[in-house]
Amino acid sequence: MAVLSFMAINFYLLFSYSKVSAAADTITSSQNLTDGKTLISKNGSFELGFFSPGQSNNRYMGMWYKNIPVQTIVWVANRQKPIKDLSGLLLIDSSTGNLVLSQNKTVVWAATLKRKAQNPVLQLLDSGNLVLREANDENSENFLWQSFDYPSDTLLPGMKLGKDFRNCLDRQVTAWKNQYDPSPGNLTWAMKVNSYPEPLMWQGSKKVFRSGPWNGVQYSGKPTFRPHPIFDFRYFNDGNEVYYMILLVNKSKIARMTVNQTTNSQHHLVWLEAKQRWDRLASVPRDFCDSYGACGPNGNCNIKRVPSCECLRGFKSKSPERWNALDYSEGCVRNKLLNCKNDGFVKYIGMKVPDTTNSWLNERMTRNECREECLNNCSCMAYTNSDIRDGGSGCVMWFDDLNDLRVQPDAGQDLYVRVPASELENNDGLKWKIGVILGSASVIISAMLVVLCYRCRSRKNLKADGAMLGYTSEEQKEDLDLPFFDLSKITTATNNFSMDNKLGEGGFGPVYKGKLGDGQEIAVKRLSRSSGQGLNEFKNEVILIAKLQHRNLVKLLGCCIQDEEKLLVYEYMPNKSLDSFIFDQTQRRLLVWSRRHDIICGIARGLLYLHQDSRLRIIHRDIKASNVLLDSEMNPKISDFGLARAFGGDQSAANTEIVVGTYGYMAPEYAMDGNFSTKSDVFSFGILLLEIVTGKKNSGFYCPNDSLNLIEYAWNLWREERPLELIDEYIEENCNLSEVHRCIHISLLCLEQHPQDRPSMSSVVVMLGSDAVLPQLRQPGFFIGEHLHGESSSPFKNSTTSVNGLSNTVPEAR
Ligand code: ACK
């Protein structure tokens, strides 16, 4: 960017300049561009002129898309020096041939020319490149100056991000300070040039995200090998110039990449003509593992695991205390010192390779040569191929701690990490990996076989036992297709229902962890013998959930009714319930925003399935954090159908004399009048959504500024335009603020006082997955009040009581 000195220019000439004529794409040295006039590129794609960002009165010279209605600024000349009135003037200084922006005879901004111009013209090209060139020379190699060499916050197709050593150019993208101020913020996206260059995002001097180096196919941090639907990524390095570039797959599309200070991320955006809005194709950092150095030196991040960080093989946490408290900043150190000549390598498959700062590159070596070279150099810590095409070629070696590693099973590359031979004693790295893969495959296959056998065996049993379940003859006609387990098997699996296996107390009795003979882990719900009320819930759950199948509903594997026992057997959810994460001081740190957002979307899809897409219309009536379970990959599964009600046809609402459910989640019309509907589930979802964003429980909510409950607290902050103060402190750092803002808006829509004002779950799913404008909010329903705590003063129908957050419910007649 040009550094301005307030030089004098031939202003007496200004008055002899003519203004640019309408819709021109060029100005010559005898013309100027005043505030209010614009240049328009030949095909009408881009426009250049003066603008004010948002509500600001400052004037800037900038460029935007001409043919879309949402003004989107892609380049700004005077980012740091706004013009305070309408006197701005863009012209070619006749004495120097330079491009100058002035205000009242003072230079505000000037271009930095490669050489003095003879007969210059300024032209706005259809690519969005503003170029100063000799009037008779259109060759891009000879441009005197071009805006593409001085990006603002946007990378347009065809622009380069990187360095040109011959012309001393460092083309980098820097975020606006905020939406009203285009001056450079502290978020920058630039090419880091070392032996093996890679693009990096910086927050001031702190690295925040790394794309990974180019591996011949793509950047090693790209999560999949699938071609990008919009952008074609390019990388160029000839020693004189190193750059990254995006091109359009389909030239008729309008797309860009930009960095945003508010969201702290880089966005890939495409213009949706049909919807007349920008659609966000992707944003980085995507998740916890994308944040630079998430697991510290020599730590490996796997987003599918909980916790996501683990030390590389042969390493241990440097500070176990901090590591266990989920502070990974110190990373990992070696278990044993390296031996040098007697070392070996652990092969990691599907990796984003480490930060290349301390790396060395040789593009001609083979992998074997690379391995030899690394073994022979006692400082070499890891190696890989620099080009993964055709079986791999080239050699990269690392000479220090390995930083910012992550597992990318669908796209990464192999990385060989040096360890002492003793760490490889039992098996070398490759065998170890293959062993793991084969091992898990056989478990899956045998689990599937066992389940299949159970299914074949059990139909007969279930029908025979229908009477015990209390089915009507009508219900018995329905083939529930539900496996029936032998009591002895469950008793063995749960260690005779030992206390050690007990997971907790559910709606109608205790829940135990079990392990079947084939190794499959299960969760067994046992109907309390003493619980008269539980029988109805038990029956209800069997009948309803057996008919449901969705990836966001917990899967019932079978049941057992034998002697006095009534048991339900579920797939085991290793990460337990959502409330054990969001309300726990340590666990909640694991729930970074992207994971919370995935969980919110999963619950919404599960609920949509219940309300609309399943065979029956089902109202759950007890949606809450403790009824959402998390599988090993943190996918949410709605559980506990003991209170659910099913409807056929178009019915979607009913009334009950006996209100069941959980305080803190009940919609006002349900708690007061017993009216339940899909919209009362939507209300409960709204509370849950607010709890996930805030990390605060609605029931027992205590707020110093006297809000009645979490809803009122959220509503007050929303009205005061401070909704982001609601965010859980543990997700603030790496979260996508616009997404969080949207989720708060959606939760308040779900919490509207009147059911008809609340969105359906299908609208919620759409709203969560798009950038479309959301409906205006009215006052939410503030019920869930204090009076509920005193049973005697309950104004409701026969309401339930709540003990320790469990819904201790009274079943109603069905
Ligand atoms: O929060 P939690 O650990 O997860 O405690 C409760 C307890 O049983 C009573 O509901 C746990 N639980 C219920 N179903 C399952 C399941 N399928 N897998 C693992 N834990 C479960 C729940």
mmCIF file of C-alpha atoms in Angstrom, residues 129-304:
data_model
loop_
_atom_site.group_PDB
_atom_site.id
_atom_site.type_symbol
_atom_site.label_atom_id
_atom_site.label_comp_id
_atom_site.label_asym_id
_atom_site.label_seq_id
_atom_site.Cartn_x
_atom_site.Cartn_y
_atom_site.Cartn_z
ATOM 1 C CA ASN A 129 -8.668 -5.183 -11.368
ATOM 2 C CA LEU A 130 -8.123 -1.413 -11.535
ATOM 3 C CA VAL A 131 -5.056 -0.837 -13.698
ATOM 4 C CA LEU A 132 -2.906 2.102 -14.679
ATOM 5 C CA ARG A 133 -1.268 1.448 -18.026
ATOM 6 C CA GLU A 134 0.155 3.208 -21.021
ATOM 7 C CA ALA A 135 -2.705 4.178 -23.347
ATOM 8 C CA ASN A 136 -1.325 2.072 -26.198
ATOM 9 C CA ASP A 137 -0.271 -1.005 -24.170
ATOM 10 C CA GLU A 138 -2.833 -3.478 -22.810
ATOM 11 C CA ASN A 139 -0.323 -6.214 -22.000
ATOM 12 C CA SER A 140 -0.815 -7.111 -18.326
ATOM 13 C CA GLU A 141 2.946 -7.697 -17.928
ATOM 14 C CA ASN A 142 3.468 -3.988 -18.573
ATOM 15 C CA PHE A 143 0.847 -2.529 -16.245
ATOM 16 C CA LEU A 144 2.295 0.431 -14.319
ATOM 17 C CA TRP A 145 0.172 -0.311 -11.295
ATOM 18 C CA GLN A 146 -2.779 -2.616 -10.519
ATOM 19 C CA SER A 147 -5.158 -2.874 -7.548
ATOM 20 C CA PHE A 148 -4.738 -6.698 -7.622
ATOM 21 C CA ASP A 149 -1.235 -6.113 -6.189
ATOM 22 C CA TYR A 150 -2.720 -4.283 -3.180
ATOM 23 C CA PRO A 151 -5.660 -6.367 -1.917
ATOM 24 C CA SER A 152 -7.957 -5.052 0.808
ATOM 25 C CA ASP A 153 -10.007 -7.682 2.663
ATOM 26 C CA THR A 154 -11.050 -9.656 -0.413
ATOM 27 C CA LEU A 155 -9.424 -12.113 -2.771
ATOM 28 C CA LEU A 156 -11.222 -12.115 -6.126
ATOM 29 C CA PRO A 157 -10.737 -14.886 -8.684
ATOM 30 C CA GLY A 158 -7.480 -14.203 -10.522
ATOM 31 C CA MET A 159 -5.877 -12.228 -7.663
ATOM 32 C CA LYS A 160 -2.636 -13.540 -6.203
ATOM 33 C CA LEU A 161 -1.959 -14.021 -2.504
ATOM 34 C CA GLY A 162 1.789 -14.172 -2.016
ATOM 35 C CA LYS A 163 5.130 -12.623 -2.783
ATOM 36 C CA ASP A 164 6.783 -11.277 -5.896
ATOM 37 C CA PHE A 165 10.460 -10.920 -4.983
ATOM 38 C CA ARG A 166 11.475 -9.080 -8.165
ATOM 39 C CA ASN A 167 8.916 -6.330 -7.640
ATOM 40 C CA CYS A 168 9.042 -6.367 -3.824
ATOM 41 C CA LEU A 169 5.339 -7.120 -3.558
ATOM 42 C CA ASP A 170 3.698 -8.923 -0.662
ATOM 43 C CA ARG A 171 0.066 -9.365 -1.616
ATOM 44 C CA GLN A 172 -1.897 -10.106 1.517
ATOM 45 C CA VAL A 173 -5.507 -9.713 2.602
ATOM 46 C CA THR A 174 -6.352 -7.767 5.765
ATOM 47 C CA ALA A 175 -9.755 -7.548 7.414
ATOM 48 C CA TRP A 176 -11.630 -4.276 7.875
ATOM 49 C CA LYS A 177 -11.536 -3.023 11.482
ATOM 50 C CA ASN A 178 -15.310 -3.352 11.535
ATOM 51 C CA GLN A 179 -18.168 -3.063 9.076
ATOM 52 C CA TYR A 180 -18.066 0.743 9.214
ATOM 53 C CA ASP A 181 -14.317 1.140 9.120
ATOM 54 C CA PRO A 182 -12.230 -0.309 6.263
ATOM 55 C CA SER A 183 -8.927 0.583 7.910
ATOM 56 C CA PRO A 184 -6.803 -2.549 8.427
ATOM 57 C CA GLY A 185 -7.840 -4.682 11.399
ATOM 58 C CA ASN A 186 -5.459 -7.181 12.937
ATOM 59 C CA LEU A 187 -6.598 -10.269 10.995
ATOM 60 C CA THR A 188 -4.350 -10.955 8.025
ATOM 61 C CA TRP A 189 -4.129 -13.753 5.507
ATOM 62 C CA ALA A 190 -0.721 -13.988 3.877
ATOM 63 C CA MET A 191 1.725 -16.387 2.266
ATOM 64 C CA LYS A 192 4.472 -17.433 4.651
ATOM 65 C CA VAL A 193 7.547 -18.002 2.572
ATOM 66 C CA ASN A 194 10.085 -20.495 3.780
ATOM 67 C CA SER A 195 11.536 -23.587 2.189
ATOM 68 C CA TYR A 196 8.026 -25.049 1.843
ATOM 69 C CA PRO A 197 5.676 -22.000 1.646
ATOM 70 C CA GLU A 198 2.127 -22.044 2.987
ATOM 71 C CA PRO A 199 -0.697 -19.524 3.429
ATOM 72 C CA LEU A 200 -1.343 -18.495 7.036
ATOM 73 C CA MET A 201 -3.916 -16.429 8.870
ATOM 74 C CA TRP A 202 -2.554 -14.126 11.570
ATOM 75 C CA GLN A 203 -4.139 -12.183 14.380
ATOM 76 C CA GLY A 204 -1.517 -9.525 14.877
ATOM 77 C CA SER A 205 1.656 -11.573 15.273
ATOM 78 C CA LYS A 206 -0.185 -14.701 16.440
ATOM 79 C CA LYS A 207 -0.817 -17.492 13.958
ATOM 80 C CA VAL A 208 -4.488 -18.468 14.030
ATOM 81 C CA PHE A 209 -4.988 -20.766 11.063
ATOM 82 C CA ARG A 210 -2.856 -22.587 8.549
ATOM 83 C CA SER A 211 -4.097 -23.922 5.202
ATOM 84 C CA GLY A 212 -1.180 -26.328 5.086
ATOM 85 C CA PRO A 213 1.359 -26.364 2.232
ATOM 86 C CA TRP A 214 0.515 -27.326 -1.356
ATOM 87 C CA ASN A 215 0.966 -31.070 -1.877
ATOM 88 C CA GLY A 216 0.626 -31.137 -5.639
ATOM 89 C CA VAL A 217 -3.142 -31.635 -5.465
ATOM 90 C CA GLN A 218 -4.370 -29.153 -2.890
ATOM 91 C CA TYR A 219 -3.438 -27.469 0.386
ATOM 92 C CA SER A 220 -2.754 -30.209 2.901
ATOM 93 C CA GLY A 221 -5.260 -28.714 5.365
ATOM 94 C CA LYS A 222 -8.219 -29.027 2.974
ATOM 95 C CA PRO A 223 -10.609 -31.506 4.596
ATOM 96 C CA THR A 224 -11.506 -33.508 1.487
ATOM 97 C CA PHE A 225 -10.126 -34.379 -1.931
ATOM 98 C CA ARG A 226 -13.493 -33.588 -3.480
ATOM 99 C CA PRO A 227 -13.116 -30.729 -5.981
ATOM 100 C CA HIS A 228 -14.467 -27.436 -4.698
ATOM 101 C CA PRO A 229 -17.775 -26.701 -6.475
ATOM 102 C CA ILE A 230 -16.907 -23.047 -7.066
ATOM 103 C CA PHE A 231 -13.170 -22.441 -6.766
ATOM 104 C CA ASP A 232 -10.257 -23.964 -8.560
ATOM 105 C CA PHE A 233 -7.198 -23.512 -6.294
ATOM 106 C CA ARG A 234 -3.788 -22.755 -7.795
ATOM 107 C CA TYR A 235 -0.290 -22.567 -6.394
ATOM 108 C CA PHE A 236 2.774 -21.178 -8.129
ATOM 109 C CA ASN A 237 6.412 -21.055 -7.029
ATOM 110 C CA ASP A 238 9.309 -20.374 -9.376
ATOM 111 C CA GLY A 239 11.659 -18.801 -6.879
ATOM 112 C CA ASN A 240 10.846 -15.302 -8.125
ATOM 113 C CA GLU A 241 7.214 -15.441 -7.235
ATOM 114 C CA VAL A 242 5.239 -17.588 -4.778
ATOM 115 C CA TYR A 243 1.511 -17.268 -4.751
ATOM 116 C CA TYR A 244 -1.841 -18.827 -4.101
ATOM 117 C CA MET A 245 -4.721 -18.040 -6.417
ATOM 118 C CA ILE A 246 -8.375 -18.918 -6.802
ATOM 119 C CA LEU A 247 -10.108 -19.238 -10.155
ATOM 120 C CA LEU A 248 -13.753 -19.915 -10.902
ATOM 121 C CA VAL A 249 -14.828 -23.411 -11.954
ATOM 122 C CA ASN A 250 -17.849 -21.868 -13.650
ATOM 123 C CA LYS A 251 -17.045 -18.406 -14.938
ATOM 124 C CA SER A 252 -20.648 -17.261 -14.787
ATOM 125 C CA LYS A 253 -20.620 -17.456 -10.959
ATOM 126 C CA ILE A 254 -19.800 -14.535 -8.695
ATOM 127 C CA ALA A 255 -17.617 -15.652 -5.795
ATOM 128 C CA ARG A 256 -14.940 -14.277 -3.486
ATOM 129 C CA MET A 257 -12.889 -15.023 -0.404
ATOM 130 C CA THR A 258 -12.658 -12.568 2.424
ATOM 131 C CA VAL A 259 -11.372 -12.246 5.985
ATOM 132 C CA ASN A 260 -13.632 -10.871 8.680
ATOM 133 C CA GLN A 261 -12.449 -9.323 11.918
ATOM 134 C CA THR A 262 -15.806 -9.751 13.670
ATOM 135 C CA THR A 263 -16.068 -13.469 13.020
ATOM 136 C CA ASN A 264 -12.289 -13.927 13.154
ATOM 137 C CA SER A 265 -12.405 -16.133 10.107
ATOM 138 C CA GLN A 266 -11.919 -16.462 6.401
ATOM 139 C CA HIS A 267 -15.086 -16.981 4.372
ATOM 140 C CA HIS A 268 -15.649 -18.505 0.932
ATOM 141 C CA LEU A 269 -18.735 -16.859 -0.524
ATOM 142 C CA VAL A 270 -20.825 -17.290 -3.646
ATOM 143 C CA TRP A 271 -23.633 -15.058 -4.867
ATOM 144 C CA LEU A 272 -26.970 -16.872 -5.107
ATOM 145 C CA GLU A 273 -28.817 -15.240 -7.962
ATOM 146 C CA ALA A 274 -32.121 -16.943 -7.186
ATOM 147 C CA LYS A 275 -32.052 -15.863 -3.554
ATOM 148 C CA GLN A 276 -30.288 -12.552 -4.132
ATOM 149 C CA ARG A 277 -27.851 -13.070 -1.292
ATOM 150 C CA TRP A 278 -24.328 -14.273 -0.529
ATOM 151 C CA ASP A 279 -24.074 -17.892 0.499
ATOM 152 C CA ARG A 280 -21.208 -18.977 2.740
ATOM 153 C CA LEU A 281 -19.670 -22.096 1.186
ATOM 154 C CA ALA A 282 -17.099 -22.523 3.912
ATOM 155 C CA SER A 283 -15.367 -20.695 6.711
ATOM 156 C CA VAL A 284 -12.035 -21.366 8.373
ATOM 157 C CA PRO A 285 -11.023 -22.049 11.069
ATOM 158 C CA ARG A 286 -13.768 -24.694 10.984
ATOM 159 C CA ASP A 287 -13.328 -26.223 14.397
ATOM 160 C CA PHE A 288 -11.093 -26.622 17.433
ATOM 161 C CA CYS A 289 -8.489 -28.611 15.490
ATOM 162 C CA ASP A 290 -8.204 -25.825 12.926
ATOM 163 C CA SER A 291 -7.165 -23.257 15.504
ATOM 164 C CA TYR A 292 -3.412 -23.002 15.194
ATOM 165 C CA GLY A 293 -1.460 -25.291 17.522
ATOM 166 C CA ALA A 294 -4.634 -26.536 19.229
ATOM 167 C CA CYS A 295 -2.803 -29.468 20.843
ATOM 168 C CA GLY A 296 0.559 -27.771 21.329
ATOM 169 C CA PRO A 297 3.954 -28.994 20.033
ATOM 170 C CA ASN A 298 3.962 -32.712 19.065
ATOM 171 C CA GLY A 299 0.261 -32.973 19.897
ATOM 172 C CA ASN A 300 -2.127 -34.392 17.317
ATOM 173 C CA CYS A 301 -5.688 -33.134 16.965
ATOM 174 C CA ASN A 302 -8.490 -35.478 15.963
ATOM 175 C CA ILE A 303 -11.849 -33.737 15.914
ATOM 176 C CA LYS A 304 -13.685 -37.060 15.976
#
